[in-house]
Amino acid sequence: MTEISDKILQTIKEQNIKPDSKFKFVLKSYLWAFFAFLMVVFGSLAVSVIIFYLKNEDWGLYRQAGFSQINFLLLSIPYFWVLLSLLFIFLAYYNFHHTKFGYRYRFSVIVLAYFVVSLVVGSGAYALGAGDKIEGLFFNNNLIFYGQIMEKRQEMWHRPEMGFVVGQIILVDMKKNEINIIDPRQEKWLVDVSNTLIPPFVKLEPSAKIRVIGEIFPDNKIKAEIIKPFFTEPPELCNGLLEDNEDREGEDEDENKIEENCELIHRPKLMMKENLQRMRIIN
Amino acid sequence: MTVLEESMSEKTDNELVLLSLENQENFLYLVQRYEKKLLSYIIRISGVKYEDAQDVLQDAFVSMFLKLNSFDSRLKFSSWAYRIVHNQTITDFRKRKVRPVQYFEENDLVRLVDSMSSDDHFDKKLLQDEIKTILDKMDKKYREVLVLKFLEEKDYNEISDILKKPVGTVGTLVNRAKKKFLVIYEKQTQHSN
Protein backbone atom coordinates (compact mmCIF):
# COMPACT_ATOMS: atom_id res chain seq x y z
CA MET A 1 0.00 0.00 0.00
CA THR A 2 1.45 3.36 -1.00
CA GLU A 3 1.34 6.40 1.22
CA ILE A 4 -1.32 8.14 -0.89
CA SER A 5 -3.60 5.12 -1.27
CA ASP A 6 -3.28 4.52 2.46
CA LYS A 7 -4.31 8.11 3.21
CA ILE A 8 -7.26 7.93 0.82
CA LEU A 9 -8.64 4.75 2.30
CA GLN A 10 -8.12 6.12 5.79
CA THR A 11 -10.04 9.31 4.92
CA ILE A 12 -12.91 7.28 3.46
CA LYS A 13 -13.10 5.11 6.57
CA GLU A 14 -12.66 7.86 9.13
CA GLN A 15 -15.22 10.17 7.58
CA ASN A 16 -17.50 7.22 6.86
CA ILE A 17 -17.85 8.30 3.24
CA LYS A 18 -20.37 6.32 1.23
CA PRO A 19 -20.97 6.57 -2.52
CA ASP A 20 -23.99 8.73 -3.36
CA SER A 21 -27.04 6.75 -4.42
CA LYS A 22 -27.49 5.79 -8.07
CA PHE A 23 -31.00 7.28 -7.95
CA LYS A 24 -29.57 10.77 -7.35
CA PHE A 25 -27.43 10.59 -10.49
CA VAL A 26 -30.18 9.06 -12.61
CA LEU A 27 -32.65 11.74 -11.48
CA LYS A 28 -30.16 14.49 -12.24
CA SER A 29 -29.53 13.10 -15.70
CA TYR A 30 -33.26 12.80 -16.46
CA LEU A 31 -33.90 16.33 -15.18
CA TRP A 32 -31.36 17.79 -17.62
CA ALA A 33 -32.93 15.79 -20.46
CA PHE A 34 -36.43 16.84 -19.41
CA PHE A 35 -35.52 20.54 -19.32
CA ALA A 36 -33.78 20.25 -22.69
CA PHE A 37 -37.00 18.74 -24.07
CA LEU A 38 -39.09 21.45 -22.40
CA MET A 39 -36.97 24.18 -24.00
CA VAL A 40 -37.54 22.56 -27.41
CA VAL A 41 -41.30 22.64 -26.77
CA PHE A 42 -41.19 26.31 -25.70
CA GLY A 43 -38.96 27.16 -28.63
CA SER A 44 -41.37 25.45 -31.03
CA LEU A 45 -44.26 27.46 -29.61
CA ALA A 46 -42.24 30.67 -30.07
CA VAL A 47 -41.58 29.62 -33.67
CA SER A 48 -45.32 29.05 -34.18
CA VAL A 49 -45.91 32.69 -33.15
CA ILE A 50 -43.18 33.87 -35.54
CA ILE A 51 -44.85 31.94 -38.37
CA PHE A 52 -48.18 33.45 -37.33
CA TYR A 53 -46.75 36.96 -37.59
CA LEU A 54 -45.01 36.44 -40.90
CA LYS A 55 -47.97 34.69 -42.51
CA ASN A 56 -50.42 37.32 -41.39
CA GLU A 57 -48.45 40.37 -42.39
CA ASP A 58 -49.80 42.41 -45.28
CA TRP A 59 -47.07 41.56 -47.76
CA GLY A 60 -49.19 42.81 -50.65
CA LEU A 61 -49.47 46.35 -49.32
CA TYR A 62 -45.93 47.30 -48.39
CA ARG A 63 -45.15 49.13 -51.64
CA GLN A 64 -48.36 51.12 -51.38
CA ALA A 65 -47.42 52.09 -47.84
CA GLY A 66 -44.08 53.41 -49.09
CA PHE A 67 -41.81 50.70 -47.65
CA SER A 68 -38.93 49.12 -49.49
CA GLN A 69 -38.92 45.33 -49.50
CA ILE A 70 -36.02 45.12 -47.04
CA ASN A 71 -37.37 47.87 -44.84
CA PHE A 72 -40.75 46.16 -44.62
CA LEU A 73 -39.14 42.80 -43.94
CA LEU A 74 -37.08 44.29 -41.12
CA LEU A 75 -40.14 45.97 -39.65
CA SER A 76 -42.21 42.80 -39.92
CA ILE A 77 -39.79 40.57 -38.01
CA PRO A 78 -41.27 39.88 -34.57
CA TYR A 79 -38.09 40.65 -32.67
CA PHE A 80 -39.55 39.86 -29.27
CA TRP A 81 -40.35 36.30 -30.36
CA VAL A 82 -37.11 35.91 -32.25
CA LEU A 83 -35.19 36.91 -29.11
CA LEU A 84 -37.32 34.57 -27.01
CA SER A 85 -36.61 31.82 -29.51
CA LEU A 86 -32.87 32.48 -29.29
CA LEU A 87 -33.09 32.34 -25.51
CA PHE A 88 -34.76 28.94 -25.76
CA ILE A 89 -32.02 27.77 -28.13
CA PHE A 90 -29.39 28.75 -25.60
CA LEU A 91 -31.29 27.09 -22.73
CA ALA A 92 -31.94 23.95 -24.78
CA TYR A 93 -28.24 23.74 -25.66
CA TYR A 94 -27.23 24.36 -22.04
CA ASN A 95 -29.54 21.64 -20.73
CA PHE A 96 -28.68 19.16 -23.47
CA HIS A 97 -24.97 19.76 -22.94
CA HIS A 98 -25.41 18.69 -19.31
CA THR A 99 -27.04 15.36 -20.18
CA LYS A 100 -24.76 12.36 -19.86
CA PHE A 101 -23.27 12.40 -23.37
CA GLY A 102 -24.56 15.77 -24.57
CA TYR A 103 -21.04 17.20 -24.60
CA ARG A 104 -20.13 14.90 -27.48
CA TYR A 105 -22.21 16.96 -29.93
CA ARG A 106 -20.98 20.21 -31.44
CA PHE A 107 -22.82 23.42 -30.68
CA SER A 108 -23.62 23.86 -34.39
CA VAL A 109 -25.09 20.34 -34.63
CA ILE A 110 -27.30 20.84 -31.58
CA VAL A 111 -28.47 24.26 -32.77
CA LEU A 112 -29.18 22.97 -36.29
CA ALA A 113 -31.12 20.01 -34.90
CA TYR A 114 -32.99 22.40 -32.62
CA PHE A 115 -33.94 24.63 -35.59
CA VAL A 116 -35.20 21.72 -37.66
CA VAL A 117 -37.22 20.25 -34.79
CA SER A 118 -38.68 23.58 -33.69
CA LEU A 119 -39.53 24.52 -37.28
CA VAL A 120 -41.35 21.22 -37.85
CA VAL A 121 -43.08 21.18 -34.45
CA GLY A 122 -43.66 24.96 -34.61
CA SER A 123 -45.36 24.63 -38.02
CA GLY A 124 -47.56 21.88 -36.63
CA ALA A 125 -48.39 24.02 -33.60
CA TYR A 126 -49.20 26.95 -35.89
CA ALA A 127 -51.51 24.75 -37.97
CA LEU A 128 -53.30 23.81 -34.76
CA GLY A 129 -53.74 27.49 -33.90
CA ALA A 130 -51.13 27.72 -31.12
CA GLY A 131 -49.43 30.76 -32.71
CA ASP A 132 -52.43 33.08 -32.62
CA LYS A 133 -53.58 31.84 -29.21
CA ILE A 134 -50.21 32.52 -27.58
CA GLU A 135 -49.88 35.87 -29.35
CA GLY A 136 -53.37 36.85 -28.21
CA LEU A 137 -52.61 35.78 -24.66
CA PHE A 138 -49.55 38.03 -24.53
CA PHE A 139 -51.28 40.91 -26.28
CA ASN A 140 -54.49 40.92 -24.27
CA ASN A 141 -52.79 40.57 -20.92
CA ASN A 142 -49.97 42.97 -21.76
CA LEU A 143 -47.51 40.38 -20.53
CA ILE A 144 -43.96 41.67 -20.02
CA PHE A 145 -44.74 45.08 -21.52
CA TYR A 146 -45.92 43.26 -24.61
CA GLY A 147 -48.58 45.87 -25.35
CA GLN A 148 -45.99 48.66 -25.51
CA ILE A 149 -43.75 46.60 -27.76
CA MET A 150 -46.67 45.88 -30.06
CA GLU A 151 -47.85 49.49 -30.14
CA LYS A 152 -44.50 50.52 -31.54
CA ARG A 153 -44.59 47.83 -34.16
CA GLN A 154 -48.14 48.65 -35.15
CA GLU A 155 -47.22 52.26 -35.70
CA MET A 156 -45.52 51.11 -38.87
CA TRP A 157 -48.97 51.03 -40.41
CA HIS A 158 -49.80 54.55 -39.24
CA ARG A 159 -48.54 56.63 -42.17
CA PRO A 160 -51.16 59.29 -42.94
CA GLU A 161 -48.95 60.84 -45.61
CA MET A 162 -49.23 57.56 -47.55
CA GLY A 163 -52.95 57.16 -46.91
CA PHE A 164 -52.57 54.60 -44.09
CA VAL A 165 -54.21 55.36 -40.75
CA VAL A 166 -54.45 53.09 -37.75
CA GLY A 167 -56.97 53.70 -35.03
CA GLN A 168 -59.67 52.60 -32.66
CA ILE A 169 -63.30 53.22 -33.55
CA ILE A 170 -64.97 55.69 -31.19
CA LEU A 171 -68.17 56.37 -33.12
CA VAL A 172 -70.13 54.58 -35.85
CA ASP A 173 -72.74 56.41 -37.92
CA MET A 174 -73.97 54.04 -40.62
CA LYS A 175 -76.69 56.49 -41.74
CA LYS A 176 -74.00 58.83 -42.99
CA ASN A 177 -71.61 55.99 -43.79
CA GLU A 178 -69.07 57.53 -41.48
CA ILE A 179 -66.99 56.33 -38.60
CA ASN A 180 -64.75 58.26 -36.22
CA ILE A 181 -61.45 56.79 -35.12
CA ILE A 182 -58.69 57.84 -32.77
CA ASP A 183 -55.11 57.05 -33.78
CA PRO A 184 -52.20 56.04 -31.48
CA ARG A 185 -51.15 59.71 -31.31
CA GLN A 186 -54.63 60.57 -29.96
CA GLU A 187 -55.67 62.37 -33.14
CA LYS A 188 -59.27 61.94 -34.32
CA TRP A 189 -60.14 61.01 -37.89
CA LEU A 190 -63.44 61.09 -39.77
CA VAL A 191 -63.61 58.09 -42.10
CA ASP A 192 -65.97 57.98 -45.07
CA VAL A 193 -66.91 54.34 -45.68
CA SER A 194 -69.45 54.90 -48.44
CA ASN A 195 -67.32 53.32 -51.12
CA THR A 196 -65.06 51.05 -49.13
CA LEU A 197 -64.01 47.45 -49.36
CA ILE A 198 -64.62 46.00 -45.91
CA PRO A 199 -63.77 42.32 -45.47
CA PRO A 200 -66.59 40.41 -43.76
CA PHE A 201 -64.49 39.62 -40.70
CA VAL A 202 -63.94 43.31 -39.89
CA LYS A 203 -66.55 44.51 -37.47
CA LEU A 204 -67.20 48.24 -37.47
CA GLU A 205 -68.09 48.73 -33.85
CA PRO A 206 -66.82 50.99 -31.07
CA SER A 207 -63.50 49.95 -29.53
CA ALA A 208 -62.53 47.84 -32.56
CA LYS A 209 -59.06 48.66 -33.82
CA ILE A 210 -58.72 48.99 -37.57
CA ARG A 211 -56.41 50.07 -40.34
CA VAL A 212 -57.81 52.42 -42.93
CA ILE A 213 -56.27 52.71 -46.36
CA GLY A 214 -57.54 55.52 -48.54
CA GLU A 215 -57.28 59.13 -49.63
CA ILE A 216 -56.51 61.79 -47.04
CA PHE A 217 -58.30 65.16 -47.07
CA PRO A 218 -57.76 68.25 -44.92
CA ASP A 219 -59.11 68.32 -41.35
CA ASN A 220 -58.26 64.67 -40.73
CA LYS A 221 -60.78 63.27 -43.17
CA ILE A 222 -60.21 60.01 -45.03
CA LYS A 223 -62.12 58.54 -47.94
CA ALA A 224 -61.50 54.88 -47.15
CA GLU A 225 -60.79 52.43 -49.95
CA ILE A 226 -60.03 49.41 -47.77
CA ILE A 227 -60.54 48.74 -44.09
CA LYS A 228 -58.48 46.02 -42.51
CA PRO A 229 -58.23 44.69 -38.98
CA PHE A 230 -55.74 46.61 -36.88
CA PHE A 231 -53.24 43.88 -36.38
CA THR A 232 -53.66 40.70 -38.33
CA GLU A 233 -56.00 38.91 -40.65
CA PRO A 234 -58.09 36.12 -39.18
CA PRO A 235 -56.86 32.60 -39.85
CA GLU A 236 -57.19 31.26 -43.38
CA LEU A 237 -59.93 29.01 -42.08
CA CYS A 238 -62.16 32.05 -41.80
CA ASN A 239 -62.10 32.85 -45.52
CA GLY A 240 -62.87 29.26 -46.40
CA LEU A 241 -65.82 29.18 -44.06
CA LEU A 242 -67.11 32.49 -45.32
CA GLU A 243 -67.05 31.28 -48.92
CA ASP A 244 -68.78 28.08 -47.91
CA ASN A 245 -71.36 30.07 -46.05
CA GLU A 246 -72.63 31.86 -49.17
CA ASP A 247 -74.10 28.56 -50.30
CA ARG A 248 -75.64 27.81 -46.94
CA GLU A 249 -77.43 30.98 -45.96
CA GLY A 250 -80.11 30.62 -43.33
CA GLU A 251 -78.44 27.77 -41.49
CA ASP A 252 -78.22 29.31 -38.02
CA GLU A 253 -75.89 26.79 -36.50
CA ASP A 254 -73.31 27.27 -39.22
CA GLU A 255 -73.56 31.03 -38.98
CA ASN A 256 -72.76 30.94 -35.28
CA LYS A 257 -69.79 28.73 -36.01
CA ILE A 258 -68.52 31.20 -38.59
CA GLU A 259 -69.11 34.08 -36.22
CA GLU A 260 -66.83 32.37 -33.70
CA ASN A 261 -64.11 31.58 -36.19
CA CYS A 262 -64.17 34.95 -37.90
CA GLU A 263 -63.89 37.07 -34.79
CA LEU A 264 -60.95 39.41 -34.72
CA ILE A 265 -58.05 37.68 -33.12
CA HIS A 266 -57.17 40.57 -30.87
CA ARG A 267 -59.63 42.48 -28.80
CA PRO A 268 -57.37 45.18 -27.43
CA LYS A 269 -58.24 46.06 -23.89
CA LEU A 270 -55.50 48.59 -23.35
CA MET A 271 -57.24 51.57 -24.86
CA MET A 272 -60.83 50.60 -24.13
CA LYS A 273 -61.23 52.11 -20.69
CA GLU A 274 -60.00 55.57 -21.50
CA ASN A 275 -62.20 55.80 -24.59
CA LEU A 276 -65.33 54.35 -23.08
CA GLN A 277 -67.11 57.62 -22.27
CA ARG A 278 -66.71 58.88 -25.82
CA MET A 279 -68.32 55.88 -27.46
CA ARG A 280 -71.80 55.86 -28.86
CA ILE A 281 -73.50 54.18 -31.77
CA ILE A 282 -75.87 55.90 -34.17
CA ASN A 283 -77.90 53.54 -36.33
CA MET B 1 2.30 -9.65 -4.06
CA THR B 2 -0.37 -11.60 -2.19
CA VAL B 3 -2.82 -13.93 -3.94
CA LEU B 4 -5.62 -11.42 -3.40
CA GLU B 5 -3.57 -8.59 -4.86
CA GLU B 6 -2.68 -10.76 -7.82
CA SER B 7 -6.30 -11.66 -8.50
CA MET B 8 -7.33 -8.00 -8.16
CA SER B 9 -4.67 -6.87 -10.58
CA GLU B 10 -6.24 -9.14 -13.20
CA LYS B 11 -9.67 -7.54 -12.78
CA THR B 12 -10.87 -4.92 -15.25
CA ASP B 13 -11.56 -1.37 -14.12
CA ASN B 14 -15.31 -1.92 -14.42
CA GLU B 15 -15.13 -5.04 -12.26
CA LEU B 16 -13.14 -3.12 -9.65
CA VAL B 17 -15.78 -0.36 -9.63
CA LEU B 18 -18.49 -2.92 -8.86
CA LEU B 19 -16.33 -4.54 -6.20
CA SER B 20 -15.59 -1.13 -4.64
CA LEU B 21 -19.31 -0.46 -4.37
CA GLU B 22 -19.65 -3.73 -2.48
CA ASN B 23 -16.65 -3.13 -0.27
CA GLN B 24 -14.76 0.15 0.09
CA GLU B 25 -11.48 -1.72 0.70
CA ASN B 26 -11.50 -2.74 -2.97
CA PHE B 27 -11.32 0.90 -4.02
CA LEU B 28 -7.71 0.71 -2.97
CA TYR B 29 -6.86 -1.36 -6.07
CA LEU B 30 -8.32 1.30 -8.36
CA VAL B 31 -6.33 3.96 -6.52
CA GLN B 32 -3.13 1.98 -6.83
CA ARG B 33 -3.74 1.37 -10.53
CA TYR B 34 -4.07 5.07 -11.38
CA GLU B 35 -2.33 7.11 -8.68
CA LYS B 36 1.03 7.52 -10.48
CA LYS B 37 -0.49 8.45 -13.83
CA LEU B 38 -2.94 10.88 -12.28
CA LEU B 39 -0.34 12.47 -10.01
CA SER B 40 1.89 13.34 -12.93
CA TYR B 41 -1.16 14.54 -14.89
CA ILE B 42 -2.01 16.98 -12.06
CA ILE B 43 1.54 18.37 -12.09
CA ARG B 44 1.57 18.62 -15.88
CA ILE B 45 -1.61 20.65 -16.12
CA SER B 46 -1.27 22.78 -12.99
CA GLY B 47 2.43 23.08 -12.35
CA VAL B 48 1.96 22.62 -8.59
CA LYS B 49 4.55 21.11 -6.28
CA TYR B 50 4.57 17.34 -5.76
CA GLU B 51 3.18 17.65 -2.22
CA ASP B 52 0.33 19.89 -3.37
CA ALA B 53 -0.41 17.51 -6.21
CA GLN B 54 -0.71 14.68 -3.69
CA ASP B 55 -3.34 16.65 -1.77
CA VAL B 56 -5.30 17.31 -4.97
CA LEU B 57 -5.10 13.64 -5.90
CA GLN B 58 -6.38 12.62 -2.49
CA ASP B 59 -9.37 14.95 -2.79
CA ALA B 60 -10.00 13.71 -6.34
CA PHE B 61 -10.05 10.05 -5.29
CA VAL B 62 -12.43 10.78 -2.40
CA SER B 63 -14.69 12.64 -4.85
CA MET B 64 -14.39 9.68 -7.25
CA PHE B 65 -15.49 7.29 -4.51
CA LEU B 66 -18.48 9.52 -3.71
CA LYS B 67 -19.52 9.55 -7.38
CA LEU B 68 -18.83 5.89 -8.02
CA ASN B 69 -22.51 5.20 -8.73
CA SER B 70 -22.52 7.78 -11.50
CA PHE B 71 -19.83 5.92 -13.46
CA ASP B 72 -21.25 4.77 -16.77
CA SER B 73 -19.61 1.64 -18.15
CA ARG B 74 -20.06 3.00 -21.71
CA LEU B 75 -17.20 5.31 -20.78
CA LYS B 76 -13.63 4.17 -20.14
CA PHE B 77 -12.93 4.28 -16.40
CA SER B 78 -9.63 6.02 -17.07
CA SER B 79 -11.44 8.82 -18.97
CA TRP B 80 -13.88 9.22 -16.11
CA ALA B 81 -11.04 9.26 -13.55
CA TYR B 82 -9.04 11.79 -15.58
CA ARG B 83 -12.14 14.00 -15.86
CA ILE B 84 -12.66 14.04 -12.09
CA VAL B 85 -8.98 14.70 -11.46
CA HIS B 86 -8.98 17.45 -14.09
CA ASN B 87 -11.98 19.19 -12.48
CA GLN B 88 -10.55 18.75 -8.99
CA THR B 89 -7.24 20.23 -10.11
CA ILE B 90 -8.94 23.30 -11.56
CA THR B 91 -11.09 23.80 -8.45
CA ASP B 92 -8.13 23.38 -6.18
CA PHE B 93 -5.92 25.62 -8.30
CA ARG B 94 -8.51 28.42 -8.13
CA LYS B 95 -8.94 27.99 -4.38
CA ARG B 96 -5.27 28.01 -3.48
CA LYS B 97 -4.17 30.60 -6.04
CA VAL B 98 -0.68 29.13 -6.03
CA ARG B 99 1.82 30.12 -8.68
CA PRO B 100 2.88 27.28 -10.97
CA VAL B 101 6.33 25.99 -10.17
CA GLN B 102 7.13 23.60 -12.97
CA TYR B 103 4.73 21.87 -15.33
CA PHE B 104 6.99 19.26 -16.85
CA GLU B 105 9.93 17.13 -16.00
CA GLU B 106 12.77 17.16 -18.51
CA ASN B 107 11.85 13.70 -19.72
CA ASP B 108 8.30 14.96 -20.46
CA LEU B 109 9.60 17.77 -22.62
CA VAL B 110 11.63 15.42 -24.78
CA ARG B 111 8.62 13.14 -25.19
CA LEU B 112 6.32 16.05 -25.98
CA VAL B 113 8.51 17.40 -28.78
CA ASP B 114 9.23 13.89 -30.08
CA SER B 115 5.51 13.07 -30.33
CA MET B 116 4.63 16.44 -31.85
CA SER B 117 7.42 16.22 -34.40
CA SER B 118 6.36 12.73 -35.48
CA ASP B 119 3.35 14.23 -37.25
CA ASP B 120 4.62 17.75 -37.76
CA HIS B 121 7.77 19.66 -38.58
CA PHE B 122 9.06 20.54 -35.15
CA ASP B 123 12.71 20.85 -34.49
CA LYS B 124 13.65 17.99 -32.24
CA LYS B 125 16.74 19.85 -31.19
CA LEU B 126 14.74 22.42 -29.27
CA LEU B 127 16.39 23.13 -25.98
CA GLN B 128 14.64 21.99 -22.83
CA ASP B 129 14.58 25.52 -21.46
CA GLU B 130 13.05 26.84 -24.67
CA ILE B 131 10.26 24.28 -24.57
CA LYS B 132 9.53 25.07 -20.95
CA THR B 133 9.26 28.78 -21.71
CA ILE B 134 6.98 28.11 -24.67
CA LEU B 135 4.66 25.91 -22.62
CA ASP B 136 4.57 28.45 -19.83
CA LYS B 137 3.43 31.08 -22.33
CA MET B 138 0.66 28.93 -23.77
CA ASP B 139 -3.00 29.17 -22.76
CA LYS B 140 -4.15 26.59 -20.25
CA LYS B 141 -6.63 25.07 -22.72
CA TYR B 142 -3.87 24.44 -25.27
CA ARG B 143 -1.40 23.12 -22.71
CA GLU B 144 -4.06 20.70 -21.46
CA VAL B 145 -4.72 19.13 -24.86
CA LEU B 146 -1.01 18.87 -25.63
CA VAL B 147 -0.51 17.05 -22.35
CA LEU B 148 -3.42 14.69 -22.92
CA LYS B 149 -2.55 13.96 -26.54
CA PHE B 150 1.23 13.70 -26.43
CA LEU B 151 2.13 12.86 -22.83
CA GLU B 152 -0.86 10.94 -21.53
CA GLU B 153 -1.22 9.44 -25.03
CA LYS B 154 -5.00 9.69 -25.10
CA ASP B 155 -6.90 9.47 -28.34
CA TYR B 156 -9.39 12.15 -29.44
CA ASN B 157 -12.41 10.24 -28.09
CA GLU B 158 -10.82 9.89 -24.68
CA ILE B 159 -9.81 13.55 -24.61
CA SER B 160 -13.39 14.41 -25.60
CA ASP B 161 -14.71 12.42 -22.63
CA ILE B 162 -12.15 13.88 -20.23
CA LEU B 163 -12.63 17.53 -21.16
CA LYS B 164 -16.33 17.10 -22.03
CA LYS B 165 -15.85 18.65 -25.44
CA PRO B 166 -16.92 17.31 -28.86
CA VAL B 167 -14.30 15.22 -30.68
CA GLY B 168 -14.16 17.78 -33.52
CA THR B 169 -13.42 20.57 -31.07
CA VAL B 170 -10.65 18.48 -29.50
CA GLY B 171 -9.07 17.99 -32.93
CA THR B 172 -9.23 21.72 -33.59
CA LEU B 173 -7.71 22.48 -30.18
CA VAL B 174 -4.82 20.05 -30.73
CA ASN B 175 -4.04 21.57 -34.13
CA ARG B 176 -4.25 25.10 -32.80
CA ALA B 177 -2.07 24.19 -29.82
CA LYS B 178 0.60 22.83 -32.14
CA LYS B 179 0.46 25.96 -34.29
CA LYS B 180 0.64 28.21 -31.22
CA PHE B 181 3.60 26.25 -29.98
CA LEU B 182 5.36 26.83 -33.29
CA VAL B 183 4.45 30.53 -33.42
CA ILE B 184 5.76 31.17 -29.90
CA TYR B 185 8.89 29.19 -30.71
CA GLU B 186 9.54 31.21 -33.88
CA LYS B 187 9.00 34.51 -32.06
CA GLN B 188 11.39 33.38 -29.39
CA THR B 189 14.14 32.44 -31.85
CA GLN B 190 13.69 35.77 -33.69
CA HIS B 191 14.18 37.61 -30.40
CA SER B 192 17.28 35.67 -29.49
CA ASN B 193 18.78 36.30 -32.96
XYZ file of C-alpha atoms in Angstrom, chain B residues 26-130:
105
model
C -11.502 -2.737 -2.968
C -11.322 0.901 -4.023
C -7.705 0.710 -2.969
C -6.861 -1.356 -6.070
C -8.317 1.299 -8.359
C -6.327 3.960 -6.518
C -3.133 1.983 -6.832
C -3.742 1.372 -10.531
C -4.074 5.066 -11.379
C -2.325 7.108 -8.684
C 1.026 7.517 -10.480
C -0.487 8.452 -13.830
C -2.937 10.880 -12.282
C -0.345 12.467 -10.013
C 1.893 13.345 -12.935
C -1.157 14.537 -14.887
C -2.006 16.979 -12.061
C 1.539 18.368 -12.094
C 1.573 18.624 -15.881
C -1.615 20.653 -16.116
C -1.273 22.780 -12.994
C 2.432 23.084 -12.351
C 1.964 22.624 -8.588
C 4.553 21.112 -6.277
C 4.572 17.338 -5.759
C 3.180 17.651 -2.216
C 0.334 19.893 -3.371
C -0.407 17.505 -6.212
C -0.707 14.682 -3.691
C -3.344 16.654 -1.773
C -5.296 17.311 -4.971
C -5.105 13.638 -5.900
C -6.381 12.618 -2.490
C -9.373 14.954 -2.790
C -9.999 13.713 -6.338
C -10.051 10.052 -5.289
C -12.430 10.775 -2.398
C -14.692 12.636 -4.851
C -14.387 9.679 -7.254
C -15.489 7.292 -4.506
C -18.482 9.520 -3.705
C -19.517 9.553 -7.377
C -18.831 5.889 -8.017
C -22.511 5.203 -8.725
C -22.518 7.781 -11.502
C -19.831 5.922 -13.456
C -21.250 4.765 -16.771
C -19.607 1.642 -18.150
C -20.062 2.996 -21.710
C -17.204 5.307 -20.779
C -13.628 4.172 -20.135
C -12.931 4.277 -16.402
C -9.628 6.023 -17.073
C -11.436 8.820 -18.970
C -13.878 9.222 -16.107
C -11.041 9.263 -13.548
C -9.038 11.786 -15.582
C -12.136 14.001 -15.856
C -12.657 14.041 -12.087
C -8.981 14.701 -11.455
C -8.978 17.445 -14.091
C -11.977 19.185 -12.482
C -10.547 18.747 -8.990
C -7.240 20.228 -10.111
C -8.937 23.301 -11.562
C -11.092 23.796 -8.449
C -8.128 23.376 -6.176
C -5.916 25.619 -8.303
C -8.509 28.419 -8.130
C -8.938 27.988 -4.381
C -5.273 28.014 -3.475
C -4.171 30.599 -6.041
C -0.676 29.133 -6.031
C 1.823 30.125 -8.682
C 2.876 27.283 -10.973
C 6.330 25.992 -10.166
C 7.133 23.597 -12.971
C 4.735 21.865 -15.335
C 6.988 19.259 -16.854
C 9.933 17.129 -16.000
C 12.771 17.157 -18.507
C 11.847 13.705 -19.719
C 8.303 14.963 -20.455
C 9.599 17.773 -22.616
C 11.626 15.420 -24.781
C 8.624 13.137 -25.194
C 6.325 16.046 -25.981
C 8.507 17.398 -28.781
C 9.228 13.894 -30.079
C 5.506 13.074 -30.327
C 4.625 16.436 -31.851
C 7.423 16.223 -34.399
C 6.365 12.732 -35.475
C 3.346 14.226 -37.250
C 4.620 17.755 -37.763
C 7.769 19.663 -38.575
C 9.056 20.536 -35.155
C 12.708 20.852 -34.494
C 13.653 17.991 -32.238
C 16.745 19.853 -31.190
C 14.742 22.417 -29.272
C 16.392 23.130 -25.977
C 14.637 21.992 -22.831
C 14.575 25.518 -21.459
C 13.049 26.840 -24.666
